[in-house]
mmCIF file of C-alpha atoms and ligand atoms in Angstrom:
data_model
loop_
_atom_site.group_PDB
_atom_site.id
_atom_site.type_symbol
_atom_site.label_atom_id
_atom_site.label_comp_id
_atom_site.label_asym_id
_atom_site.label_seq_id
_atom_site.Cartn_x
_atom_site.Cartn_y
_atom_site.Cartn_z
ATOM 1 C CA UNK A 1 -0.174 -0.037 -0.024
ATOM 2 C CA UNK A 2 1.406 3.478 -1.157
ATOM 3 C CA UNK A 3 2.077 5.883 1.399
ATOM 4 C CA UNK A 4 2.706 9.535 1.356
ATOM 5 C CA UNK A 5 5.805 11.465 3.870
ATOM 6 C CA UNK A 6 5.894 14.266 2.972
ATOM 7 C CA UNK A 7 5.118 17.459 4.682
ATOM 8 C CA UNK A 8 1.619 19.680 4.433
ATOM 9 C CA UNK A 9 3.112 22.594 6.076
ATOM 10 C CA UNK A 10 6.344 22.743 5.120
ATOM 11 C CA UNK A 11 6.711 25.821 2.799
ATOM 12 C CA UNK A 12 11.048 26.190 0.108
ATOM 13 C CA UNK A 13 13.258 27.567 2.190
ATOM 14 C CA UNK A 14 13.667 31.890 1.545
ATOM 15 C CA UNK A 15 15.597 32.320 -1.051
ATOM 16 C CA UNK A 16 19.641 33.332 -1.055
ATOM 17 C CA UNK A 17 18.774 36.748 -2.290
ATOM 18 C CA UNK A 18 16.249 37.362 -0.186
ATOM 19 C CA UNK A 19 18.425 36.346 3.166
ATOM 20 C CA UNK A 20 21.845 38.253 1.849
ATOM 21 C CA UNK A 21 18.888 41.275 1.493
ATOM 22 C CA UNK A 22 17.816 40.353 4.851
ATOM 23 C CA UNK A 23 21.271 40.435 6.287
ATOM 24 C CA UNK A 24 22.561 43.703 4.689
ATOM 25 C CA UNK A 25 19.011 44.769 6.687
ATOM 26 C CA UNK A 26 20.875 44.144 9.812
ATOM 27 C CA UNK A 27 24.811 45.032 9.538
ATOM 28 C CA UNK A 28 22.698 48.863 8.547
ATOM 29 C CA UNK A 29 20.751 48.745 12.147
ATOM 30 C CA UNK A 30 17.757 50.284 10.363
ATOM 31 C CA UNK A 31 15.207 48.113 10.587
ATOM 32 C CA UNK A 32 12.255 50.207 10.332
ATOM 33 C CA UNK A 33 10.597 51.964 7.872
ATOM 34 C CA UNK A 34 10.960 55.635 8.898
ATOM 35 C CA UNK A 35 14.521 54.455 9.754
ATOM 36 C CA UNK A 36 16.938 55.926 6.534
ATOM 37 C CA UNK A 37 19.450 57.624 5.667
ATOM 38 C CA UNK A 38 20.773 60.033 2.934
ATOM 39 C CA UNK A 39 18.672 59.419 -0.194
ATOM 40 C CA UNK A 40 17.873 55.464 0.297
ATOM 41 C CA UNK A 41 14.234 55.506 0.370
ATOM 42 C CA UNK A 42 13.477 52.544 2.280
ATOM 43 C CA UNK A 43 13.069 48.309 1.524
ATOM 44 C CA UNK A 44 9.018 49.124 2.980
ATOM 45 C CA UNK A 45 8.872 51.872 0.968
ATOM 46 C CA UNK A 46 10.484 50.346 -2.616
ATOM 47 C CA UNK A 47 8.292 47.133 -1.880
ATOM 48 C CA UNK A 48 4.707 49.246 -1.889
ATOM 49 C CA UNK A 49 6.414 50.540 -5.652
ATOM 50 C CA UNK A 50 6.948 47.087 -6.120
ATOM 51 C CA UNK A 51 3.814 45.358 -5.132
ATOM 52 C CA UNK A 52 1.711 48.162 -6.003
ATOM 53 C CA UNK A 53 3.147 48.162 -9.629
ATOM 54 C CA UNK A 54 2.694 44.844 -9.656
ATOM 55 C CA UNK A 55 -0.705 43.972 -9.646
ATOM 56 C CA UNK A 56 -1.800 47.615 -10.908
ATOM 57 C CA UNK A 57 -2.784 49.229 -8.466
ATOM 58 C CA UNK A 58 -2.269 53.136 -7.252
ATOM 59 C CA UNK A 59 -1.297 53.440 -4.309
ATOM 60 C CA UNK A 60 0.008 50.208 -1.774
ATOM 61 C CA UNK A 61 0.277 50.732 2.046
ATOM 62 C CA UNK A 62 2.828 47.919 3.679
ATOM 63 C CA UNK A 63 1.045 46.329 7.031
ATOM 64 C CA UNK A 64 2.254 44.194 9.857
ATOM 65 C CA UNK A 65 -0.475 41.915 8.980
ATOM 66 C CA UNK A 66 -3.342 40.678 6.732
ATOM 67 C CA UNK A 67 -5.603 40.985 9.353
ATOM 68 C CA UNK A 68 -4.353 44.006 9.633
ATOM 69 C CA UNK A 69 -4.868 45.609 6.937
ATOM 70 C CA UNK A 70 -8.225 44.805 6.855
ATOM 71 C CA UNK A 71 -8.742 46.016 9.834
ATOM 72 C CA UNK A 72 -6.831 48.836 8.728
ATOM 73 C CA UNK A 73 -9.537 48.585 5.132
ATOM 74 C CA UNK A 74 -13.312 48.920 7.215
ATOM 75 C CA UNK A 75 -10.750 51.993 9.027
ATOM 76 C CA UNK A 76 -9.397 53.693 6.687
ATOM 77 C CA UNK A 77 -13.198 53.572 4.514
ATOM 78 C CA UNK A 78 -14.930 55.345 7.635
ATOM 79 C CA UNK A 79 -16.802 51.636 8.964
ATOM 80 C CA UNK A 80 -17.537 52.317 12.925
ATOM 81 C CA UNK A 81 -18.750 50.832 16.521
ATOM 82 C CA UNK A 82 -22.032 49.069 15.481
ATOM 83 C CA UNK A 83 -21.991 49.197 11.621
ATOM 84 C CA UNK A 84 -23.046 46.014 9.936
ATOM 85 C CA UNK A 85 -20.257 44.385 7.698
ATOM 86 C CA UNK A 86 -21.140 41.540 4.996
ATOM 87 C CA UNK A 87 -18.664 38.946 5.111
ATOM 88 C CA UNK A 88 -18.445 34.909 3.575
ATOM 89 C CA UNK A 89 -19.840 33.028 5.669
ATOM 90 C CA UNK A 90 -17.152 30.757 4.564
ATOM 91 C CA UNK A 91 -13.733 31.704 5.489
ATOM 92 C CA UNK A 92 -11.565 31.346 8.168
ATOM 93 C CA UNK A 93 -11.679 33.053 11.531
ATOM 94 C CA UNK A 94 -9.437 36.175 10.816
ATOM 95 C CA UNK A 95 -12.040 37.889 8.321
ATOM 96 C CA UNK A 96 -15.208 38.297 11.267
ATOM 97 C CA UNK A 97 -12.328 38.558 13.871
ATOM 98 C CA UNK A 98 -11.501 42.088 12.296
ATOM 99 C CA UNK A 99 -14.548 42.919 11.627
ATOM 100 C CA UNK A 100 -15.035 42.900 14.915
ATOM 101 C CA UNK A 101 -11.531 43.884 15.988
ATOM 102 C CA UNK A 102 -13.093 47.599 15.599
ATOM 103 C CA UNK A 103 -16.920 47.237 17.095
ATOM 104 C CA UNK A 104 -18.215 46.107 13.792
ATOM 105 C CA UNK A 105 -20.943 43.188 13.679
ATOM 106 C CA UNK A 106 -20.167 40.374 11.197
ATOM 107 C CA UNK A 107 -23.533 39.866 8.538
ATOM 108 C CA UNK A 108 -22.388 36.602 6.964
ATOM 109 C CA UNK A 109 -23.946 36.100 3.798
ATOM 110 C CA UNK A 110 -23.937 32.187 2.016
ATOM 111 C CA UNK A 111 -21.284 30.307 -0.371
ATOM 112 C CA UNK A 112 -22.529 28.367 -3.357
ATOM 113 C CA UNK A 113 -21.552 24.610 -4.294
ATOM 114 C CA UNK A 114 -18.691 25.974 -6.924
ATOM 115 C CA UNK A 115 -17.018 27.998 -2.703
ATOM 116 C CA UNK A 116 -17.802 31.280 -3.377
ATOM 117 C CA UNK A 117 -20.206 33.629 -2.018
ATOM 118 C CA UNK A 118 -23.520 33.199 -3.034
ATOM 119 C CA UNK A 119 -24.703 35.929 -5.087
ATOM 120 C CA UNK A 120 -28.766 36.660 -4.917
ATOM 121 C CA UNK A 121 -28.119 36.272 -0.973
ATOM 122 C CA UNK A 122 -25.820 38.654 -1.505
ATOM 123 C CA UNK A 123 -27.753 41.135 -2.897
ATOM 124 C CA UNK A 124 -30.738 40.165 -1.016
ATOM 125 C CA UNK A 125 -28.252 40.917 1.880
ATOM 126 C CA UNK A 126 -26.584 43.756 0.282
ATOM 127 C CA UNK A 127 -29.022 47.014 1.400
ATOM 128 C CA UNK A 128 -28.819 45.896 5.744
ATOM 129 C CA UNK A 129 -24.568 47.552 5.316
ATOM 130 C CA UNK A 130 -22.205 50.358 2.952
ATOM 131 C CA UNK A 131 -19.650 47.758 3.585
ATOM 132 C CA UNK A 132 -18.619 44.055 1.859
ATOM 133 C CA UNK A 133 -16.033 42.377 2.722
ATOM 134 C CA UNK A 134 -14.611 39.821 0.698
ATOM 135 C CA UNK A 135 -13.159 36.810 1.460
ATOM 136 C CA UNK A 136 -12.050 34.974 -1.958
ATOM 137 C CA UNK A 137 -10.941 32.481 0.432
ATOM 138 C CA UNK A 138 -9.101 29.214 -0.604
ATOM 139 C CA UNK A 139 -8.152 31.265 -3.843
ATOM 140 C CA UNK A 140 -11.764 30.419 -5.362
ATOM 141 C CA UNK A 141 -12.835 33.790 -7.223
ATOM 142 C CA UNK A 142 -16.773 34.517 -7.459
ATOM 143 C CA UNK A 143 -18.405 36.355 -10.718
ATOM 144 C CA UNK A 144 -16.702 39.448 -9.553
ATOM 145 C CA UNK A 145 -18.410 41.841 -12.761
ATOM 146 C CA UNK A 146 -21.351 40.643 -11.149
ATOM 147 C CA UNK A 147 -21.002 41.157 -7.212
ATOM 148 C CA UNK A 148 -19.314 44.389 -8.516
ATOM 149 C CA UNK A 149 -23.257 45.585 -10.277
ATOM 150 C CA UNK A 150 -23.900 44.119 -7.246
ATOM 151 C CA UNK A 151 -22.482 46.058 -4.801
ATOM 152 C CA UNK A 152 -21.929 48.891 -7.220
ATOM 153 C CA UNK A 153 -26.341 48.627 -7.583
ATOM 154 C CA UNK A 154 -26.906 49.037 -3.939
ATOM 155 C CA UNK A 155 -23.860 51.691 -2.410
ATOM 156 C CA UNK A 156 -21.966 48.872 -0.993
ATOM 157 C CA UNK A 157 -18.178 49.257 -0.395
ATOM 158 C CA UNK A 158 -16.443 46.709 -1.667
ATOM 159 C CA UNK A 159 -13.248 45.377 0.493
ATOM 160 C CA UNK A 160 -11.596 42.330 -1.226
ATOM 161 C CA UNK A 161 -9.607 39.785 1.300
ATOM 162 C CA UNK A 162 -7.084 38.588 -1.741
ATOM 163 C CA UNK A 163 -5.081 36.532 1.294
ATOM 164 C CA UNK A 164 -5.575 33.067 -1.280
ATOM 165 C CA UNK A 165 -5.671 35.327 -4.397
ATOM 166 C CA UNK A 166 -2.400 37.133 -4.327
ATOM 167 C CA UNK A 167 -1.310 36.900 -8.098
ATOM 168 C CA UNK A 168 -5.168 35.581 -8.995
ATOM 169 C CA UNK A 169 -7.395 37.543 -12.231
ATOM 170 C CA UNK A 170 -10.663 37.485 -12.525
ATOM 171 C CA UNK A 171 -11.211 38.697 -16.696
ATOM 172 C CA UNK A 172 -7.143 39.774 -16.232
ATOM 173 C CA UNK A 173 -7.922 42.216 -13.186
ATOM 174 C CA UNK A 174 -5.834 41.483 -10.677
ATOM 175 C CA UNK A 175 -7.338 40.130 -7.638
ATOM 176 C CA UNK A 176 -7.866 43.031 -5.047
ATOM 177 C CA UNK A 177 -7.978 45.578 -8.276
ATOM 178 C CA UNK A 178 -11.573 45.325 -8.706
ATOM 179 C CA UNK A 179 -12.703 47.040 -4.278
ATOM 180 C CA UNK A 180 -12.520 50.073 -2.923
ATOM 181 C CA UNK A 181 -9.538 48.034 -1.387
ATOM 182 C CA UNK A 182 -7.359 44.934 -0.931
ATOM 183 C CA UNK A 183 -5.887 42.705 2.029
ATOM 184 C CA UNK A 184 -2.920 40.666 1.739
ATOM 185 C CA UNK A 185 -1.336 38.552 3.661
ATOM 186 C CA UNK A 186 2.260 37.177 3.272
ATOM 187 C CA UNK A 187 2.282 35.002 6.856
ATOM 188 C CA UNK A 188 3.798 31.724 6.412
ATOM 189 C CA UNK A 189 1.417 30.095 4.976
ATOM 190 C CA UNK A 190 0.303 32.616 1.430
ATOM 191 C CA UNK A 191 2.131 33.288 -1.815
ATOM 192 C CA UNK A 192 5.024 34.851 0.250
ATOM 193 C CA UNK A 193 6.593 34.355 3.259
ATOM 194 C CA UNK A 194 7.812 36.787 5.529
ATOM 195 C CA UNK A 195 6.274 34.877 8.363
ATOM 196 C CA UNK A 196 4.368 37.387 9.466
ATOM 197 C CA UNK A 197 3.440 40.806 7.332
ATOM 198 C CA UNK A 198 0.291 41.558 4.528
ATOM 199 C CA UNK A 199 -0.383 44.880 2.784
ATOM 200 C CA UNK A 200 -3.605 47.366 1.071
ATOM 201 C CA UNK A 201 -4.146 48.438 -1.890
ATOM 202 C CA UNK A 202 -6.161 50.867 -3.399
ATOM 203 C CA UNK A 203 -6.894 53.688 -5.822
ATOM 204 C CA UNK A 204 -9.012 55.945 -3.478
ATOM 205 C CA UNK A 205 -6.635 58.732 -2.775
ATOM 206 C CA UNK A 206 -7.976 59.664 1.029
ATOM 207 C CA UNK A 207 -8.506 55.726 2.069
ATOM 208 C CA UNK A 208 -4.953 55.089 0.737
ATOM 209 C CA UNK A 209 -3.001 59.285 2.277
ATOM 210 C CA UNK A 210 -5.858 56.997 6.251
ATOM 211 C CA UNK A 211 -4.347 53.623 5.504
ATOM 212 C CA UNK A 212 -0.325 55.028 5.849
ATOM 213 C CA UNK A 213 -1.228 57.806 8.701
ATOM 214 C CA UNK A 214 -2.954 54.487 10.538
ATOM 215 C CA UNK A 215 -1.012 52.197 9.688
ATOM 216 C CA UNK A 216 1.632 54.511 11.814
ATOM 217 C CA UNK A 217 3.395 56.557 9.415
ATOM 218 C CA UNK A 218 3.376 59.809 12.375
ATOM 219 C CA UNK A 219 3.466 62.419 9.826
ATOM 220 C CA UNK A 220 6.795 60.478 8.219
ATOM 221 C CA UNK A 221 3.616 60.280 5.249
ATOM 222 C CA UNK A 222 6.157 61.516 2.782
ATOM 223 C CA UNK A 223 9.064 58.454 2.818
ATOM 224 C CA UNK A 224 5.942 56.907 1.437
ATOM 225 C CA UNK A 225 6.590 56.371 -2.433
ATOM 226 C CA UNK A 226 3.395 54.955 -3.096
ATOM 227 C CA UNK A 227 1.008 57.398 -0.996
ATOM 228 C CA UNK A 228 -0.650 60.329 -2.806
ATOM 229 C CA UNK A 229 0.560 63.746 -3.017
ATOM 230 C CA UNK A 230 0.868 66.197 1.084
ATOM 231 C CA UNK A 231 -2.669 66.925 -0.123
ATOM 232 C CA UNK A 232 -3.965 64.718 0.487
ATOM 233 C CA UNK A 233 -2.818 64.303 3.678
ATOM 234 C CA UNK A 234 -3.822 67.545 5.108
ATOM 235 C CA UNK A 235 -7.055 66.716 4.412
ATOM 236 C CA UNK A 236 -7.277 63.972 6.248
ATOM 237 C CA UNK A 237 -3.779 63.986 9.093
ATOM 238 C CA UNK A 238 -5.858 65.945 11.567
ATOM 239 C CA UNK A 239 -9.131 62.980 12.629
ATOM 240 C CA UNK A 240 -6.811 59.840 11.776
ATOM 241 C CA UNK A 241 -5.314 58.168 14.833
ATOM 242 C CA UNK A 242 -1.963 56.552 14.255
ATOM 243 C CA UNK A 243 -2.778 53.135 14.963
ATOM 244 C CA UNK A 244 0.718 51.079 14.761
ATOM 245 C CA UNK A 245 1.099 47.807 12.806
ATOM 246 C CA UNK A 246 3.768 48.726 10.352
ATOM 247 C CA UNK A 247 6.383 46.443 8.299
ATOM 248 C CA UNK A 248 9.381 46.429 9.096
ATOM 249 C CA UNK A 249 12.542 46.414 6.295
ATOM 250 C CA UNK A 250 13.309 43.223 7.860
ATOM 251 C CA UNK A 251 10.055 41.474 5.884
ATOM 252 C CA UNK A 252 10.091 43.457 3.603
ATOM 253 C CA UNK A 253 13.661 42.804 2.701
ATOM 254 C CA UNK A 254 12.719 39.343 2.614
ATOM 255 C CA UNK A 255 10.221 39.975 0.380
ATOM 256 C CA UNK A 256 10.654 42.056 -2.337
ATOM 257 C CA UNK A 257 13.324 39.458 -4.456
ATOM 258 C CA UNK A 258 9.988 36.522 -4.088
ATOM 259 C CA UNK A 259 8.041 39.268 -5.766
ATOM 260 C CA UNK A 260 9.606 39.026 -8.958
ATOM 261 C CA UNK A 261 9.267 35.133 -8.389
ATOM 262 C CA UNK A 262 5.760 34.427 -7.262
ATOM 263 C CA UNK A 263 4.450 34.812 -11.450
ATOM 264 C CA UNK A 264 6.132 31.663 -11.779
ATOM 265 C CA UNK A 265 5.583 30.449 -8.871
ATOM 266 C CA UNK A 266 1.508 30.373 -9.360
ATOM 267 C CA UNK A 267 2.278 28.448 -12.232
ATOM 268 C CA UNK A 268 4.265 25.518 -10.519
ATOM 269 C CA UNK A 269 0.930 26.084 -7.929
ATOM 270 C CA UNK A 270 -1.124 25.313 -10.407
ATOM 271 C CA UNK A 271 0.929 22.483 -12.385
ATOM 272 C CA UNK A 272 -0.057 20.957 -8.340
ATOM 273 C CA UNK A 273 -3.204 21.709 -8.566
ATOM 274 C CA UNK A 274 -3.700 20.165 -11.706
ATOM 275 C CA UNK A 275 -1.991 16.707 -11.377
ATOM 276 C CA UNK A 276 -4.430 16.533 -7.896
ATOM 277 C CA UNK A 277 -7.869 17.266 -9.746
ATOM 278 C CA UNK A 278 -6.519 14.751 -12.515
ATOM 279 C CA UNK A 279 -6.126 12.734 -10.732
ATOM 280 C CA UNK A 280 -9.829 12.886 -8.413
ATOM 281 C CA UNK A 281 -11.922 13.809 -11.376
ATOM 282 C CA UNK A 282 -15.413 11.535 -11.494
ATOM 283 C CA UNK A 283 -14.044 9.718 -8.736
ATOM 284 C CA UNK A 284 -17.787 8.009 -7.541
ATOM 285 C CA UNK A 285 -18.940 9.613 -4.826
ATOM 286 C CA UNK A 286 -16.577 12.631 -5.350
ATOM 287 C CA UNK A 287 -16.494 16.900 -6.532
ATOM 288 C CA UNK A 288 -13.804 18.334 -8.674
ATOM 289 C CA UNK A 289 -14.801 22.493 -7.782
ATOM 290 C CA UNK A 290 -14.514 23.316 -12.048
ATOM 291 C CA UNK A 291 -13.196 26.797 -12.510
ATOM 292 C CA UNK A 292 -14.825 29.629 -13.788
ATOM 293 C CA UNK A 293 -12.481 30.311 -17.335
ATOM 294 C CA UNK A 294 -12.469 33.569 -16.863
ATOM 295 C CA UNK A 295 -10.664 33.039 -13.302
ATOM 296 C CA UNK A 296 -7.059 32.485 -13.927
ATOM 297 C CA UNK A 297 -6.051 31.309 -10.065
ATOM 298 C CA UNK A 298 -3.191 30.573 -7.683
ATOM 299 C CA UNK A 299 -3.806 26.244 -6.323
ATOM 300 C CA UNK A 300 -1.940 27.058 -3.317
ATOM 301 C CA UNK A 301 -4.363 25.345 -2.137
ATOM 302 C CA UNK A 302 -7.062 22.333 -3.255
ATOM 303 C CA UNK A 303 -10.855 21.660 -2.544
ATOM 304 C CA UNK A 304 -12.519 18.694 -2.853
ATOM 305 C CA UNK A 305 -16.317 18.199 -2.011
ATOM 306 C CA UNK A 306 -18.428 14.605 -0.134
ATOM 307 C CA UNK A 307 -21.742 16.122 -0.802
ATOM 308 C CA UNK A 308 -24.571 14.819 1.692
ATOM 309 C CA UNK A 309 -22.281 12.434 3.835
ATOM 310 C CA UNK A 310 -22.932 11.713 6.794
ATOM 311 C CA UNK A 311 -20.113 12.414 8.656
ATOM 312 C CA UNK A 312 -18.839 8.847 10.697
ATOM 313 C CA UNK A 313 -17.898 8.580 6.492
ATOM 314 C CA UNK A 314 -15.699 12.389 6.207
ATOM 315 C CA UNK A 315 -14.651 11.508 8.834
ATOM 316 C CA UNK A 316 -13.345 7.863 8.840
ATOM 317 C CA UNK A 317 -11.952 8.969 4.611
ATOM 318 C CA UNK A 318 -9.845 11.738 6.328
ATOM 319 C CA UNK A 319 -8.661 9.060 9.082
ATOM 320 C CA UNK A 320 -7.550 6.728 5.629
ATOM 321 C CA UNK A 321 -5.397 9.596 4.634
ATOM 322 C CA UNK A 322 -3.864 10.214 7.683
ATOM 323 C CA UNK A 323 -2.545 6.878 7.943
ATOM 324 C CA UNK A 324 -1.026 7.603 4.545
ATOM 325 C CA UNK A 325 0.299 10.875 5.273
ATOM 326 C CA UNK A 326 -2.226 13.245 3.974
ATOM 327 C CA UNK A 327 -4.170 15.163 5.709
ATOM 328 C CA UNK A 328 -7.498 16.398 4.619
ATOM 329 C CA UNK A 329 -9.110 19.360 6.694
ATOM 330 C CA UNK A 330 -12.753 19.219 7.173
ATOM 331 C CA UNK A 331 -15.230 22.604 6.671
ATOM 332 C CA UNK A 332 -17.844 21.060 7.703
ATOM 333 C CA UNK A 333 -16.970 20.281 12.421
ATOM 334 C CA UNK A 334 -19.677 21.278 14.541
ATOM 335 C CA UNK A 335 -16.047 22.464 16.596
ATOM 336 C CA UNK A 336 -12.974 24.514 15.958
ATOM 337 C CA UNK A 337 -10.039 23.149 14.532
ATOM 338 C CA UNK A 338 -6.578 23.837 14.104
ATOM 339 C CA UNK A 339 -6.864 26.516 11.309
ATOM 340 C CA UNK A 340 -10.627 25.770 10.079
ATOM 341 C CA UNK A 341 -13.916 27.323 12.139
ATOM 342 C CA UNK A 342 -17.419 27.547 10.993
ATOM 343 C CA UNK A 343 -18.790 30.887 10.941
ATOM 344 C CA UNK A 344 -21.642 29.508 13.578
ATOM 345 C CA UNK A 345 -18.335 28.787 16.481
ATOM 346 C CA UNK A 346 -18.208 32.851 16.204
ATOM 347 C CA UNK A 347 -20.328 33.304 19.236
ATOM 348 C CA UNK A 348 -19.708 37.053 19.252
ATOM 349 C CA UNK A 349 -21.113 37.577 15.690
ATOM 350 C CA UNK A 350 -24.504 35.820 16.261
ATOM 351 C CA UNK A 351 -25.948 34.440 13.042
ATOM 352 C CA UNK A 352 -29.100 33.104 11.075
ATOM 353 C CA UNK A 353 -28.680 29.078 9.852
ATOM 354 C CA UNK A 354 -28.368 28.974 6.252
ATOM 355 C CA UNK A 355 -28.666 25.489 5.278
ATOM 356 C CA UNK A 356 -27.443 25.406 1.918
ATOM 357 C CA UNK A 357 -24.343 26.652 3.182
ATOM 358 C CA UNK A 358 -24.331 24.096 5.777
ATOM 359 C CA UNK A 359 -24.467 21.675 3.006
ATOM 360 C CA UNK A 360 -22.177 22.975 1.140
ATOM 361 C CA UNK A 361 -19.670 23.789 4.406
ATOM 362 C CA UNK A 362 -19.977 19.996 5.435
ATOM 363 C CA UNK A 363 -18.977 18.527 2.067
ATOM 364 C CA UNK A 364 -15.485 20.382 2.463
ATOM 365 C CA UNK A 365 -12.115 18.820 2.517
ATOM 366 C CA UNK A 366 -9.558 21.242 2.023
ATOM 367 C CA UNK A 367 -5.840 20.450 1.505
ATOM 368 C CA UNK A 368 -2.880 22.753 0.681
ATOM 369 C CA UNK A 369 -0.340 22.234 -1.786
ATOM 370 C CA UNK A 370 3.119 23.564 -1.402
ATOM 371 C CA UNK A 371 5.594 24.322 -3.538
ATOM 372 C CA UNK A 372 7.883 21.279 -1.746
ATOM 373 C CA UNK A 373 5.140 18.601 -3.091
ATOM 374 C CA UNK A 374 6.646 18.038 -6.884
ATOM 375 C CA UNK A 375 4.232 16.366 -9.312
ATOM 376 C CA UNK A 376 4.581 13.027 -8.410
ATOM 377 C CA UNK A 377 4.147 13.391 -5.464
ATOM 378 C CA UNK A 378 1.061 15.459 -5.936
ATOM 379 C CA UNK A 379 -0.140 12.354 -8.644
ATOM 380 C CA UNK A 380 1.190 9.589 -5.347
ATOM 381 C CA UNK A 381 -1.940 11.803 -3.570
ATOM 382 C CA UNK A 382 -4.960 11.820 -5.369
ATOM 383 C CA UNK A 383 -4.273 8.207 -5.869
ATOM 384 C CA UNK A 384 -4.177 7.486 -1.876
ATOM 385 C CA UNK A 385 -7.645 9.984 -1.637
ATOM 386 C CA UNK A 386 -9.421 8.207 -4.784
ATOM 387 C CA UNK A 387 -9.035 4.694 -3.537
ATOM 388 C CA UNK A 388 -9.702 5.466 -0.263
ATOM 389 C CA UNK A 389 -13.086 7.736 -0.967
ATOM 390 C CA UNK A 390 -13.681 4.856 -2.450
ATOM 391 C CA UNK A 391 -13.685 2.079 -0.747
ATOM 392 C CA UNK A 392 -15.370 4.645 2.977
ATOM 393 C CA UNK A 393 -17.632 4.973 -0.777
ATOM 394 C CA UNK A 394 -18.220 1.447 -1.592
ATOM 395 C CA UNK A 395 -18.702 0.402 2.016
ATOM 396 C CA UNK A 396 -21.703 3.244 2.457
ATOM 397 C CA UNK A 397 -23.422 1.950 -0.968
ATOM 398 C CA UNK A 398 -23.156 -2.283 -0.535
HETATM 399 C C1 PLP B 1 -4.100 34.565 6.295
HETATM 400 C C2 PLP B 1 -5.560 34.754 6.591
HETATM 401 C C3 PLP B 1 -6.007 36.223 6.629
HETATM 402 C C4 PLP B 1 -4.637 37.451 7.956
HETATM 403 O O1 PLP B 1 -3.945 37.051 7.829
HETATM 404 P P1 PLP B 1 -2.729 37.365 8.145
HETATM 405 O O2 PLP B 1 -1.709 38.154 7.743
HETATM 406 O O3 PLP B 1 -2.465 35.615 8.766
HETATM 407 O O4 PLP B 1 -3.382 38.152 10.334
HETATM 408 C C5 PLP B 1 -7.386 36.493 6.716
HETATM 409 N N1 PLP B 1 -7.640 35.579 5.269
HETATM 410 C C6 PLP B 1 -7.539 34.165 5.149
HETATM 411 C C7 PLP B 1 -9.007 34.200 3.745
HETATM 412 C C8 PLP B 1 -6.709 34.411 5.614
HETATM 413 O O5 PLP B 1 -6.295 33.330 5.182
#
């Protein structure tokens, strides 16, 4: 019986070029982003300029984490304590957590069988809030043309959580550039790795200026290279609190060389994704997620669905796969576990049951695809899942 011996949480090493840049920052002693000398703009300011250019945004602010970027975006667009914010029922805890962190209230919108936000449910709930915090959970992009039309018609501002879609595109437009603000994470498990870190991008002058000051710029905003001019800061500087969450030069030094390789990395993830998908497609009892042709996704993780399976059978699949070295995560579990939790686990944010979404959440099995896996590893993983799903499924129907 074949076994897989790789590690689902092991990322690639930091590239040598990035290590050398990090060592140079440490040797200089100038780790704080505003601690620069002469005409050197510093690693963080350069990274912001390069990230904005890479995805076609006007402004970019680098911050301490993806979760910080989300909360900063909410503040920068004017969300106040007590406001309601629409968000996905299928997402990870930092998303409702960012909304709660500023005293606002998440209103959950359902998930479809394609694992994207349910646009009919969104249209029905759009009157309940002025802001949608849209999570492109697990890299699945909703129809962004229809989503933006619904939100524009209802006067709903869109903040995109692109923690899983850095480098992805909808009809050629980079994820994070359709909404008013795009937020990204550079935490170890995401598409760039600085341990912790994040970005916020926008084309809006005042939101950009507020985000810079919020991030902890004091009155040093003139040192930013991907920010609006001083006249915009003049309009907002007395009314915007400093909520420190800056990125430092050390992390930025590690990220700049990685950003240059992002496109190639995305292609490498997708080759792995396609290898697993090909091995799973057509397996009895199992549904793969068909990806729309308008979507360029980044397959850094893969999901498949076991619709209407009994919980014990899903548990049996997970146990049998784990025994052969394949770690699956289940989003349907009643108890939050590891990185996964369900919308009703966030009891600080009351929700009403969404039966159609609950059926989807119960069916989702999820797996990371780190670039340390080879294509052969991916084919082996798919063979193991296919065999174990098949064994449990046949047991069920026999
Ligand atoms: C990781 C993640 C975040 C938050 O990023 P951090 O950098 O860990 O704060 C937000 N949303 C989703 C969907 C994530 O997976």
